[in-house]
Every structure is written in C-alpha cells, then in structure tokens.
Amino acid sequence: MSGPSAQCPSCGAEVAFRWSGAVQTTCGYCDSILVRHGTDLERVGKVSEPPPTTSPIQLGTEGRYEGRRFTVVGRIVYGYERGGWSEWHLVFYDGSSGWLSAAMLEYSVSFLVEDAGPIPYEAQITRGLRLRLFGDTYEVTDTTPARYLGTEGELPWEYHDRGDMTFADLKSAGGRVVTLDQSEDPPLVFAGEYVDFDELSLENLREDAGEVLHHEQVRTLNCPRCGSSVEVRQAGMSVNVVCASCASVLDATSPGAKVLQSFEKRAHLEPLIPLGAKG
Ligand SMILES: [Zn+2]
Ligand SMILES: [Zn+2]
C-alpha cells in the first residue's frame, strides 16, 4: 500500500504517505505537523514531544479485523483524569479507515458513522440516557472529560489544534459500543466493539513492548514550584501528579511539568498523600 509523497515545506525531506486519503501527517525528520492541500503540504505546527505510550502498537503495525488486513498509519492521544489513551488510525486494504482504541490494555475497533441520525445536545447526554441508534438501543455508560495531547502519523482530517472535550461511551445490550466525540457539533459518532488483543493478530509491534507492558515505568521530575523531586509512576500514562512537598498539582505531560494548581495555605490542608507513603 504505497501512497503519494510530497516535500516537507519545513525541512525539505520527502514525506511519503502510507494512505492516499490522508489529510494530515507528521514529518518523520523534523516533527512538523503537515496538512495536505492537493499536492502541497502546509506546516501547521510541530509535535512537541512524541506522545507518550505504554502500548505495544506503533505506526506500521499490521493486523486483521473480521478477516480484513489493516495497517496502523496514525494516532491521536488523549489525556483524562486517570491517565491517557490512544486512538490508532487504521487503514484497511480496501482504503477504508477505522480506529483501534487502546485504553488501559482494553481494546476496541470502531468506525466513523456518517448520518447517524439526530444526537441530543451535549448537555443532555448523561449517564443512563438511552438512545436509539442504527436500529439498536444504546445506553450512555460514561462521559469522560478529556484533553487533546498530541498526534502522530496520518489522519483522515485536520487534528492539531484541539483543547478540552467530552467523550460519551454508550453500550448496547448485545455488547456493541458507540463513542460520541463531542469536540464537533454535531458530535462525531464511532460505532464498534471490544476486541481481544490476540485476535487482532498484530505484527510489527514495538520490540520493547514486553518491558513496557510488564514493568511499571517510573521517572522523576523536579517540582517547578519548590524544586522537590516528584516520582511519576506509569510515566506516559499519568497526566497529573501532586508534589508531596508543596502540594502543587503538576502536569506530568508538559515539558518542565507545568504547575496546574498550587496551594498557598498549606498549613490548612489535609495532606494529600498519607504520611509515610512513598510519594
Ligand atoms: Zn520536515
Ligand atoms: Zn513542590
């Protein structure tokens, strides 16, 4: 599956597309985020750092879903209060596009549904709400406020300047899943199902995957407010950490660990981490 290629407007490197339908890609040499206009590429930003991952999947991973072979060509990474997850962009050999969602070792494959019918306003979508979609009844099981963290590789649309958004997860009695991406109005509707990792028959996985999966990753950063060293467990998954010394809430995903929230009146606070705990 070889697609067209073009020149990176930033560094001049040849940027080859795995998929001819790609609208956005990243330059493998200078990390520019590039958007395609016909045969030209426009630089719209830069990948600040490789999006964190604890997944064995990578660009170029191949697999099989319902007997159809696919290649992983892109990724969007989101953060939420308990960590992060990746939406891997799959391109099937017939040129169609799908998504493999990998969150905390739980995998699902889904497809964008055009013309899904009317969807209630975001404010009306709350846990327990039932919706009739594609001839089936779905119940909202979760709404998840999330934050766009980054992209890599080829995507079917422009996706580089996002902020906060809310996702809604719905399930049918038969085990089908629907995700509403409410960053768009009307929301993007993805329909699919949970999949067993082994049944995807994935090849060309990351070689260090075993290590990533089986050992807890720990790194330390320095609190930019008080200078104490702060341990980040599950590096790459943790989004927010709390400095045990000054109780600042730090963004572990930003370079230099930006302070998200700090507490001036420490003396009046209950300790966030029990004394004696290794923080
Ligand atoms: Zn470049
Ligand atoms: Zn601190």
PDB file of C-alpha atoms and ligand atoms in Angstrom:
ATOM      1  CA  MET A   1       0.000   0.000   0.000  1.00  0.00           C
ATOM      2  CA  SER A   2       2.076   2.945  -1.192  1.00  0.00           C
ATOM      3  CA  GLY A   3       0.524   6.348  -1.417  1.00  0.00           C
ATOM      4  CA  PRO A   4       1.724   9.640  -2.826  1.00  0.00           C
ATOM      5  CA  SER A   5       4.683  11.555  -1.487  1.00  0.00           C
ATOM      6  CA  ALA A   6       5.471  15.259  -1.142  1.00  0.00           C
ATOM      7  CA  GLN A   7       8.197  17.514   0.179  1.00  0.00           C
ATOM      8  CA  CYS A   8       8.172  18.787   3.760  1.00  0.00           C
ATOM      9  CA  PRO A   9       7.873  22.601   3.499  1.00  0.00           C
ATOM     10  CA  SER A  10       9.912  22.945   6.683  1.00  0.00           C
ATOM     11  CA  CYS A  11      12.968  20.713   6.162  1.00  0.00           C
ATOM     12  CA  GLY A  12      12.660  19.538   2.555  1.00  0.00           C
ATOM     13  CA  ALA A  13      12.542  15.846   3.438  1.00  0.00           C
ATOM     14  CA  GLU A  14      10.384  13.587   1.336  1.00  0.00           C
ATOM     15  CA  VAL A  15       7.170  12.764   3.191  1.00  0.00           C
ATOM     16  CA  ALA A  16       5.679   9.511   1.953  1.00  0.00           C
ATOM     17  CA  PHE A  17       2.054   8.701   2.648  1.00  0.00           C
ATOM     18  CA  ARG A  18       1.028   5.193   3.554  1.00  0.00           C
ATOM     19  CA  TRP A  19      -2.547   6.121   2.748  1.00  0.00           C
ATOM     20  CA  SER A  20      -3.676   8.233  -0.205  1.00  0.00           C
ATOM     21  CA  GLY A  21      -6.654   9.597   1.752  1.00  0.00           C
ATOM     22  CA  ALA A  22      -4.525  11.237   4.459  1.00  0.00           C
ATOM     23  CA  VAL A  23      -5.329  14.883   5.205  1.00  0.00           C
ATOM     24  CA  GLN A  24      -2.748  15.370   7.943  1.00  0.00           C
ATOM     25  CA  THR A  25       0.604  13.755   8.626  1.00  0.00           C
ATOM     26  CA  THR A  26       3.814  14.389  10.549  1.00  0.00           C
ATOM     27  CA  CYS A  27       7.305  14.747   9.064  1.00  0.00           C
ATOM     28  CA  GLY A  28       9.481  11.924  10.356  1.00  0.00           C
ATOM     29  CA  TYR A  29      12.590  14.131  10.176  1.00  0.00           C
ATOM     30  CA  CYS A  30      11.635  17.484  11.701  1.00  0.00           C
ATOM     31  CA  ASP A  31       8.397  16.537  13.536  1.00  0.00           C
ATOM     32  CA  SER A  32       6.374  19.191  11.714  1.00  0.00           C
ATOM     33  CA  ILE A  33       2.627  18.597  11.635  1.00  0.00           C
ATOM     34  CA  LEU A  34       1.650  18.885   7.966  1.00  0.00           C
ATOM     35  CA  VAL A  35      -1.756  19.363   6.363  1.00  0.00           C
ATOM     36  CA  ARG A  36      -2.274  18.420   2.747  1.00  0.00           C
ATOM     37  CA  HIS A  37      -3.849  20.769   0.225  1.00  0.00           C
ATOM     38  CA  GLY A  38      -3.919  18.896  -3.080  1.00  0.00           C
ATOM     39  CA  THR A  39      -0.265  18.153  -3.805  1.00  0.00           C
ATOM     40  CA  ASP A  40       1.092  20.764  -1.370  1.00  0.00           C
ATOM     41  CA  LEU A  41       1.839  20.388   2.317  1.00  0.00           C
ATOM     42  CA  GLU A  42       1.299  23.193   4.796  1.00  0.00           C
ATOM     43  CA  ARG A  43       3.135  23.247   8.114  1.00  0.00           C
ATOM     44  CA  VAL A  44       0.581  23.926  10.859  1.00  0.00           C
ATOM     45  CA  GLY A  45       2.648  23.111  13.937  1.00  0.00           C
ATOM     46  CA  LYS A  46       5.177  20.836  15.471  1.00  0.00           C
ATOM     47  CA  VAL A  47       4.897  17.683  17.540  1.00  0.00           C
ATOM     48  CA  SER A  48       6.189  18.959  20.874  1.00  0.00           C
ATOM     49  CA  GLU A  49       7.379  15.558  22.052  1.00  0.00           C
ATOM     50  CA  PRO A  50       6.465  12.060  20.964  1.00  0.00           C
ATOM     51  CA  PRO A  51       3.084  11.339  22.535  1.00  0.00           C
ATOM     52  CA  PRO A  52       3.606   9.023  25.495  1.00  0.00           C
ATOM     53  CA  THR A  53       2.609   5.416  25.190  1.00  0.00           C
ATOM     54  CA  THR A  54       2.594   2.180  27.088  1.00  0.00           C
ATOM     55  CA  SER A  55       1.079   0.373  24.138  1.00  0.00           C
ATOM     56  CA  PRO A  56       2.996  -2.142  22.029  1.00  0.00           C
ATOM     57  CA  ILE A  57       1.250  -0.738  18.935  1.00  0.00           C
ATOM     58  CA  GLN A  58       3.190   1.655  16.691  1.00  0.00           C
ATOM     59  CA  LEU A  59       2.863   3.229  13.267  1.00  0.00           C
ATOM     60  CA  GLY A  60       3.314   0.415  10.759  1.00  0.00           C
ATOM     61  CA  THR A  61       1.788  -2.266  12.973  1.00  0.00           C
ATOM     62  CA  GLU A  62      -0.346  -4.606  10.868  1.00  0.00           C
ATOM     63  CA  GLY A  63      -3.258  -6.754  11.902  1.00  0.00           C
ATOM     64  CA  ARG A  64      -6.567  -8.250  10.967  1.00  0.00           C
ATOM     65  CA  TYR A  65     -10.140  -7.412  11.900  1.00  0.00           C
ATOM     66  CA  GLU A  66     -13.068  -9.524  10.704  1.00  0.00           C
ATOM     67  CA  GLY A  67     -10.779 -11.112   8.144  1.00  0.00           C
ATOM     68  CA  ARG A  68      -9.643  -7.783   6.705  1.00  0.00           C
ATOM     69  CA  ARG A  69      -6.000  -6.721   6.927  1.00  0.00           C
ATOM     70  CA  PHE A  70      -5.130  -3.249   8.166  1.00  0.00           C
ATOM     71  CA  THR A  71      -2.075  -1.063   8.807  1.00  0.00           C
ATOM     72  CA  VAL A  72      -1.755   1.430  11.660  1.00  0.00           C
ATOM     73  CA  VAL A  73      -0.923   4.768   9.984  1.00  0.00           C
ATOM     74  CA  GLY A  74      -1.668   7.401  12.634  1.00  0.00           C
ATOM     75  CA  ARG A  75      -2.587   8.145  16.214  1.00  0.00           C
ATOM     76  CA  ILE A  76      -4.383  10.694  18.372  1.00  0.00           C
ATOM     77  CA  VAL A  77      -3.506  10.752  22.090  1.00  0.00           C
ATOM     78  CA  TYR A  78      -5.898  11.989  24.761  1.00  0.00           C
ATOM     79  CA  GLY A  79      -5.460  12.513  28.468  1.00  0.00           C
ATOM     80  CA  TYR A  80      -8.120  12.196  31.130  1.00  0.00           C
ATOM     81  CA  GLU A  81      -8.118  12.195  34.902  1.00  0.00           C
ATOM     82  CA  ARG A  82      -6.841   8.635  35.266  1.00  0.00           C
ATOM     83  CA  GLY A  83      -4.223   8.680  32.544  1.00  0.00           C
ATOM     84  CA  GLY A  84      -4.137   8.647  28.800  1.00  0.00           C
ATOM     85  CA  TRP A  85      -5.300   6.646  25.838  1.00  0.00           C
ATOM     86  CA  SER A  86      -4.552   6.353  22.155  1.00  0.00           C
ATOM     87  CA  GLU A  87      -6.842   6.225  19.172  1.00  0.00           C
ATOM     88  CA  TRP A  88      -4.852   4.428  16.482  1.00  0.00           C
ATOM     89  CA  HIS A  89      -5.895   5.211  12.916  1.00  0.00           C
ATOM     90  CA  LEU A  90      -6.237   2.027  10.865  1.00  0.00           C
ATOM     91  CA  VAL A  91      -6.298   1.857   7.101  1.00  0.00           C
ATOM     92  CA  PHE A  92      -7.697  -1.312   5.570  1.00  0.00           C
ATOM     93  CA  TYR A  93      -6.501  -2.723   2.280  1.00  0.00           C
ATOM     94  CA  ASP A  94      -9.650  -1.514   0.524  1.00  0.00           C
ATOM     95  CA  GLY A  95      -8.671   2.050   1.529  1.00  0.00           C
ATOM     96  CA  SER A  96     -11.328   2.403   4.242  1.00  0.00           C
ATOM     97  CA  SER A  97     -10.442   3.864   7.589  1.00  0.00           C
ATOM     98  CA  GLY A  98     -11.093   2.711  11.161  1.00  0.00           C
ATOM     99  CA  TRP A  99      -9.919   3.257  14.738  1.00  0.00           C
ATOM    100  CA  LEU A 100      -8.324   0.972  17.307  1.00  0.00           C
ATOM    101  CA  SER A 101      -8.811   2.438  20.736  1.00  0.00           C
ATOM    102  CA  ALA A 102      -6.320   1.334  23.382  1.00  0.00           C
ATOM    103  CA  ALA A 103      -7.048   2.406  26.935  1.00  0.00           C
ATOM    104  CA  MET A 104      -5.503   0.646  29.925  1.00  0.00           C
ATOM    105  CA  LEU A 105      -4.997  -2.571  27.903  1.00  0.00           C
ATOM    106  CA  GLU A 106      -8.643  -2.596  26.801  1.00  0.00           C
ATOM    107  CA  TYR A 107      -9.060  -2.538  23.044  1.00  0.00           C
ATOM    108  CA  SER A 108     -11.934  -1.700  20.725  1.00  0.00           C
ATOM    109  CA  VAL A 109     -12.266  -1.269  16.977  1.00  0.00           C
ATOM    110  CA  SER A 110     -14.719   1.296  15.657  1.00  0.00           C
ATOM    111  CA  PHE A 111     -15.681   3.133  12.516  1.00  0.00           C
ATOM    112  CA  LEU A 112     -16.935   6.656  11.909  1.00  0.00           C
ATOM    113  CA  VAL A 113     -20.651   6.597  11.107  1.00  0.00           C
ATOM    114  CA  GLU A 114     -21.855   9.298   8.738  1.00  0.00           C
ATOM    115  CA  ASP A 115     -25.519  10.247   9.037  1.00  0.00           C
ATOM    116  CA  ALA A 116     -26.025   8.591  12.409  1.00  0.00           C
ATOM    117  CA  GLY A 117     -29.280  10.489  12.826  1.00  0.00           C
ATOM    118  CA  PRO A 118     -30.132  13.130  15.402  1.00  0.00           C
ATOM    119  CA  ILE A 119     -27.968  13.147  18.556  1.00  0.00           C
ATOM    120  CA  PRO A 120     -29.099  15.079  21.660  1.00  0.00           C
ATOM    121  CA  TYR A 121     -27.221  18.172  22.739  1.00  0.00           C
ATOM    122  CA  GLU A 122     -24.084  17.595  24.796  1.00  0.00           C
ATOM    123  CA  ALA A 123     -25.747  18.871  27.975  1.00  0.00           C
ATOM    124  CA  GLN A 124     -28.492  16.244  27.651  1.00  0.00           C
ATOM    125  CA  ILE A 125     -26.070  13.338  27.328  1.00  0.00           C
ATOM    126  CA  THR A 126     -25.675  11.962  30.824  1.00  0.00           C
ATOM    127  CA  ARG A 127     -25.061   8.521  32.247  1.00  0.00           C
ATOM    128  CA  GLY A 128     -28.114   6.293  31.937  1.00  0.00           C
ATOM    129  CA  LEU A 129     -29.612   8.090  28.934  1.00  0.00           C
ATOM    130  CA  ARG A 130     -30.899   5.694  26.297  1.00  0.00           C
ATOM    131  CA  LEU A 131     -30.575   6.423  22.593  1.00  0.00           C
ATOM    132  CA  ARG A 132     -31.913   4.630  19.571  1.00  0.00           C
ATOM    133  CA  LEU A 133     -29.042   4.330  17.065  1.00  0.00           C
ATOM    134  CA  PHE A 134     -28.743   2.172  13.928  1.00  0.00           C
ATOM    135  CA  GLY A 135     -31.797   0.126  14.910  1.00  0.00           C
ATOM    136  CA  ASP A 136     -30.420  -0.733  18.341  1.00  0.00           C
ATOM    137  CA  THR A 137     -30.820   0.738  21.828  1.00  0.00           C
ATOM    138  CA  TYR A 138     -27.697   2.157  23.445  1.00  0.00           C
ATOM    139  CA  GLU A 139     -27.251   3.389  26.996  1.00  0.00           C
ATOM    140  CA  VAL A 140     -24.752   6.070  27.998  1.00  0.00           C
ATOM    141  CA  THR A 141     -22.356   4.322  30.427  1.00  0.00           C
ATOM    142  CA  ASP A 142     -19.803   7.107  30.866  1.00  0.00           C
ATOM    143  CA  THR A 143     -18.981  10.649  29.964  1.00  0.00           C
ATOM    144  CA  THR A 144     -15.273  11.461  30.029  1.00  0.00           C
ATOM    145  CA  PRO A 145     -13.814  14.963  30.005  1.00  0.00           C
ATOM    146  CA  ALA A 146     -10.572  14.683  28.073  1.00  0.00           C
ATOM    147  CA  ARG A 147      -7.754  16.760  26.736  1.00  0.00           C
ATOM    148  CA  TYR A 148      -6.072  16.507  23.355  1.00  0.00           C
ATOM    149  CA  LEU A 149      -2.382  15.684  23.946  1.00  0.00           C
ATOM    150  CA  GLY A 150      -0.925  15.081  20.518  1.00  0.00           C
ATOM    151  CA  THR A 151      -0.912  13.234  17.219  1.00  0.00           C
ATOM    152  CA  GLU A 152       1.471  11.363  15.025  1.00  0.00           C
ATOM    153  CA  GLY A 153       1.275   9.993  11.514  1.00  0.00           C
ATOM    154  CA  GLU A 154      -1.569  10.105   9.035  1.00  0.00           C
ATOM    155  CA  LEU A 155      -5.096  11.146   9.901  1.00  0.00           C
ATOM    156  CA  PRO A 156      -8.267  11.442   7.816  1.00  0.00           C
ATOM    157  CA  TRP A 157      -8.890  15.008   8.967  1.00  0.00           C
ATOM    158  CA  GLU A 158      -7.012  18.021  10.341  1.00  0.00           C
ATOM    159  CA  TYR A 159      -6.396  17.463  14.021  1.00  0.00           C
ATOM    160  CA  HIS A 160      -3.677  19.537  15.601  1.00  0.00           C
ATOM    161  CA  ASP A 161      -5.196  22.455  17.473  1.00  0.00           C
ATOM    162  CA  ARG A 162      -7.610  20.904  19.933  1.00  0.00           C
ATOM    163  CA  GLY A 163      -8.216  21.578  23.591  1.00  0.00           C
ATOM    164  CA  ASP A 164     -10.656  20.074  26.041  1.00  0.00           C
ATOM    165  CA  MET A 165     -13.610  17.941  25.007  1.00  0.00           C
ATOM    166  CA  THR A 166     -16.008  15.364  26.361  1.00  0.00           C
ATOM    167  CA  PHE A 167     -16.437  11.838  25.107  1.00  0.00           C
ATOM    168  CA  ALA A 168     -19.566   9.794  25.788  1.00  0.00           C
ATOM    169  CA  ASP A 169     -19.434   5.984  25.802  1.00  0.00           C
ATOM    170  CA  LEU A 170     -22.576   4.018  25.015  1.00  0.00           C
ATOM    171  CA  LYS A 171     -23.212   0.282  25.068  1.00  0.00           C
ATOM    172  CA  SER A 172     -25.953  -1.882  23.597  1.00  0.00           C
ATOM    173  CA  ALA A 173     -27.374  -4.986  25.255  1.00  0.00           C
ATOM    174  CA  GLY A 174     -25.568  -7.027  22.597  1.00  0.00           C
ATOM    175  CA  GLY A 175     -22.158  -5.603  23.541  1.00  0.00           C
ATOM    176  CA  ARG A 176     -21.780  -3.096  20.705  1.00  0.00           C
ATOM    177  CA  VAL A 177     -20.146   0.182  21.669  1.00  0.00           C
ATOM    178  CA  VAL A 178     -20.647   3.714  20.423  1.00  0.00           C
ATOM    179  CA  THR A 179     -18.439   6.709  21.229  1.00  0.00           C
ATOM    180  CA  LEU A 180     -19.588  10.283  20.733  1.00  0.00           C
ATOM    181  CA  ASP A 181     -16.713  12.731  20.180  1.00  0.00           C
ATOM    182  CA  GLN A 182     -18.325  15.977  21.244  1.00  0.00           C
ATOM    183  CA  SER A 183     -15.462  18.187  20.066  1.00  0.00           C
ATOM    184  CA  GLU A 184     -17.535  18.578  16.904  1.00  0.00           C
ATOM    185  CA  ASP A 185     -21.099  19.820  16.547  1.00  0.00           C
ATOM    186  CA  PRO A 186     -22.918  17.613  15.720  1.00  0.00           C
ATOM    187  CA  PRO A 187     -20.689  15.079  17.501  1.00  0.00           C
ATOM    188  CA  LEU A 188     -18.666  12.505  15.597  1.00  0.00           C
ATOM    189  CA  VAL A 189     -20.219   9.068  16.065  1.00  0.00           C
ATOM    190  CA  PHE A 190     -17.991   5.979  16.160  1.00  0.00           C
ATOM    191  CA  ALA A 191     -19.559   2.522  16.324  1.00  0.00           C
ATOM    192  CA  GLY A 192     -17.738  -0.714  17.033  1.00  0.00           C
ATOM    193  CA  GLU A 193     -16.993  -3.404  19.568  1.00  0.00           C
ATOM    194  CA  TYR A 194     -14.441  -4.508  22.142  1.00  0.00           C
ATOM    195  CA  VAL A 195     -11.836  -6.811  20.693  1.00  0.00           C
ATOM    196  CA  ASP A 196      -9.462  -9.375  22.098  1.00  0.00           C
ATOM    197  CA  PHE A 197      -5.878  -8.201  21.632  1.00  0.00           C
ATOM    198  CA  ASP A 198      -4.719 -11.623  20.426  1.00  0.00           C
ATOM    199  CA  GLU A 199      -7.484 -11.891  17.850  1.00  0.00           C
ATOM    200  CA  LEU A 200      -6.139  -8.824  16.055  1.00  0.00           C
ATOM    201  CA  SER A 201      -3.072 -10.934  15.081  1.00  0.00           C
ATOM    202  CA  LEU A 202      -0.879  -7.855  15.328  1.00  0.00           C
ATOM    203  CA  GLU A 203       2.548  -7.882  13.700  1.00  0.00           C
ATOM    204  CA  ASN A 204       5.378  -5.363  13.744  1.00  0.00           C
ATOM    205  CA  LEU A 205       4.770  -4.416  17.358  1.00  0.00           C
ATOM    206  CA  ARG A 206       7.253  -2.410  19.379  1.00  0.00           C
ATOM    207  CA  GLU A 207      10.185  -4.560  20.365  1.00  0.00           C
ATOM    208  CA  ASP A 208      10.288  -3.162  23.870  1.00  0.00           C
ATOM    209  CA  ALA A 209       6.583  -3.882  24.281  1.00  0.00           C
ATOM    210  CA  GLY A 210       7.075  -6.662  26.818  1.00  0.00           C
ATOM    211  CA  GLU A 211       9.079  -4.365  29.008  1.00  0.00           C
ATOM    212  CA  VAL A 212       6.571  -1.559  28.635  1.00  0.00           C
ATOM    213  CA  LEU A 213       3.680  -3.802  29.469  1.00  0.00           C
ATOM    214  CA  HIS A 214       5.160  -5.724  32.341  1.00  0.00           C
ATOM    215  CA  HIS A 215       7.239  -3.225  34.243  1.00  0.00           C
ATOM    216  CA  GLU A 216       5.898  -0.176  35.843  1.00  0.00           C
ATOM    217  CA  GLN A 217       7.630   2.813  34.349  1.00  0.00           C
ATOM    218  CA  VAL A 218       8.871   5.298  36.865  1.00  0.00           C
ATOM    219  CA  ARG A 219      10.523   8.598  36.191  1.00  0.00           C
ATOM    220  CA  THR A 220      11.160  11.599  38.361  1.00  0.00           C
ATOM    221  CA  LEU A 221      10.712  15.256  37.663  1.00  0.00           C
ATOM    222  CA  ASN A 222      11.517  18.340  39.666  1.00  0.00           C
ATOM    223  CA  CYS A 223       8.635  20.359  41.003  1.00  0.00           C
ATOM    224  CA  PRO A 224       8.958  23.741  39.242  1.00  0.00           C
ATOM    225  CA  ARG A 225       7.483  25.454  42.309  1.00  0.00           C
ATOM    226  CA  CYS A 226       9.586  24.098  45.198  1.00  0.00           C
ATOM    227  CA  GLY A 227      12.296  22.041  43.495  1.00  0.00           C
ATOM    228  CA  SER A 228      11.469  18.747  45.247  1.00  0.00           C
ATOM    229  CA  SER A 229      11.802  15.587  43.250  1.00  0.00           C
ATOM    230  CA  VAL A 230       8.445  14.025  42.366  1.00  0.00           C
ATOM    231  CA  GLU A 231       8.096  10.418  41.279  1.00  0.00           C
ATOM    232  CA  VAL A 232       5.773   9.743  38.331  1.00  0.00           C
ATOM    233  CA  ARG A 233       4.544   6.174  38.188  1.00  0.00           C
ATOM    234  CA  GLN A 234       3.318   4.782  34.880  1.00  0.00           C
ATOM    235  CA  ALA A 235       5.238   7.525  33.093  1.00  0.00           C
ATOM    236  CA  GLY A 236       3.442   8.139  29.875  1.00  0.00           C
ATOM    237  CA  MET A 237       0.059   7.383  31.375  1.00  0.00           C
ATOM    238  CA  SER A 238      -0.049   9.780  34.291  1.00  0.00           C
ATOM    239  CA  VAL A 239      -1.297  13.194  33.395  1.00  0.00           C
ATOM    240  CA  ASN A 240      -1.385  14.947  36.752  1.00  0.00           C
ATOM    241  CA  VAL A 241       0.836  14.329  39.759  1.00  0.00           C
ATOM    242  CA  VAL A 242       0.896  16.023  43.134  1.00  0.00           C
ATOM    243  CA  CYS A 243       4.133  17.307  44.668  1.00  0.00           C
ATOM    244  CA  ALA A 244       4.341  15.825  48.163  1.00  0.00           C
ATOM    245  CA  SER A 245       6.331  18.793  49.462  1.00  0.00           C
ATOM    246  CA  CYS A 246       4.274  21.785  48.365  1.00  0.00           C
ATOM    247  CA  ALA A 247       1.020  20.085  47.246  1.00  0.00           C
ATOM    248  CA  SER A 248       1.199  21.663  43.788  1.00  0.00           C
ATOM    249  CA  VAL A 249      -0.706  19.781  41.112  1.00  0.00           C
ATOM    250  CA  LEU A 250       1.698  19.271  38.199  1.00  0.00           C
ATOM    251  CA  ASP A 251       1.080  18.447  34.573  1.00  0.00           C
ATOM    252  CA  ALA A 252       3.412  15.475  34.111  1.00  0.00           C
ATOM    253  CA  THR A 253       2.906  15.505  30.348  1.00  0.00           C
ATOM    254  CA  SER A 254       4.229  19.014  29.740  1.00  0.00           C
ATOM    255  CA  PRO A 255       7.959  19.655  29.422  1.00  0.00           C
ATOM    256  CA  GLY A 256       9.154  21.009  32.759  1.00  0.00           C
ATOM    257  CA  ALA A 257       5.942  19.868  34.490  1.00  0.00           C
ATOM    258  CA  LYS A 258       3.738  22.951  34.400  1.00  0.00           C
ATOM    259  CA  VAL A 259       2.053  23.823  37.700  1.00  0.00           C
ATOM    260  CA  LEU A 260      -1.697  23.395  37.245  1.00  0.00           C
ATOM    261  CA  GLN A 261      -2.732  24.332  40.742  1.00  0.00           C
ATOM    262  CA  SER A 262      -0.867  25.370  43.854  1.00  0.00           C
ATOM    263  CA  PHE A 263      -1.907  25.898  47.424  1.00  0.00           C
ATOM    264  CA  GLU A 264      -0.705  28.969  49.320  1.00  0.00           C
ATOM    265  CA  LYS A 265      -2.227  27.961  52.649  1.00  0.00           C
ATOM    266  CA  ARG A 266      -0.575  24.587  53.030  1.00  0.00           C
ATOM    267  CA  ALA A 267      -0.998  24.560  56.787  1.00  0.00           C
ATOM    268  CA  HIS A 268      -4.766  24.312  56.466  1.00  0.00           C
ATOM    269  CA  LEU A 269      -4.711  21.438  54.034  1.00  0.00           C
ATOM    270  CA  GLU A 270      -5.174  17.802  54.819  1.00  0.00           C
ATOM    271  CA  PRO A 271      -2.109  16.006  53.470  1.00  0.00           C
ATOM    272  CA  LEU A 272      -2.941  14.671  50.010  1.00  0.00           C
ATOM    273  CA  ILE A 273      -0.593  11.752  50.459  1.00  0.00           C
ATOM    274  CA  PRO A 274      -0.667   9.865  53.766  1.00  0.00           C
ATOM    275  CA  LEU A 275       2.446  10.356  55.893  1.00  0.00           C
ATOM    276  CA  GLY A 276       4.886   7.546  55.431  1.00  0.00           C
ATOM    277  CA  ALA A 277       3.654   6.806  51.931  1.00  0.00           C
ATOM    278  CA  LYS A 278       6.296   6.924  49.253  1.00  0.00           C
ATOM    279  CA  GLY A 279       5.210   9.876  47.155  1.00  0.00           C
TER     280      GLY A 279
HETATM  281 ZN    ZN B   1      10.277  18.073   7.845  1.00  0.00          ZN
HETATM  282 ZN    ZN B   2       6.643  21.254  45.058  1.00  0.00          ZN
END
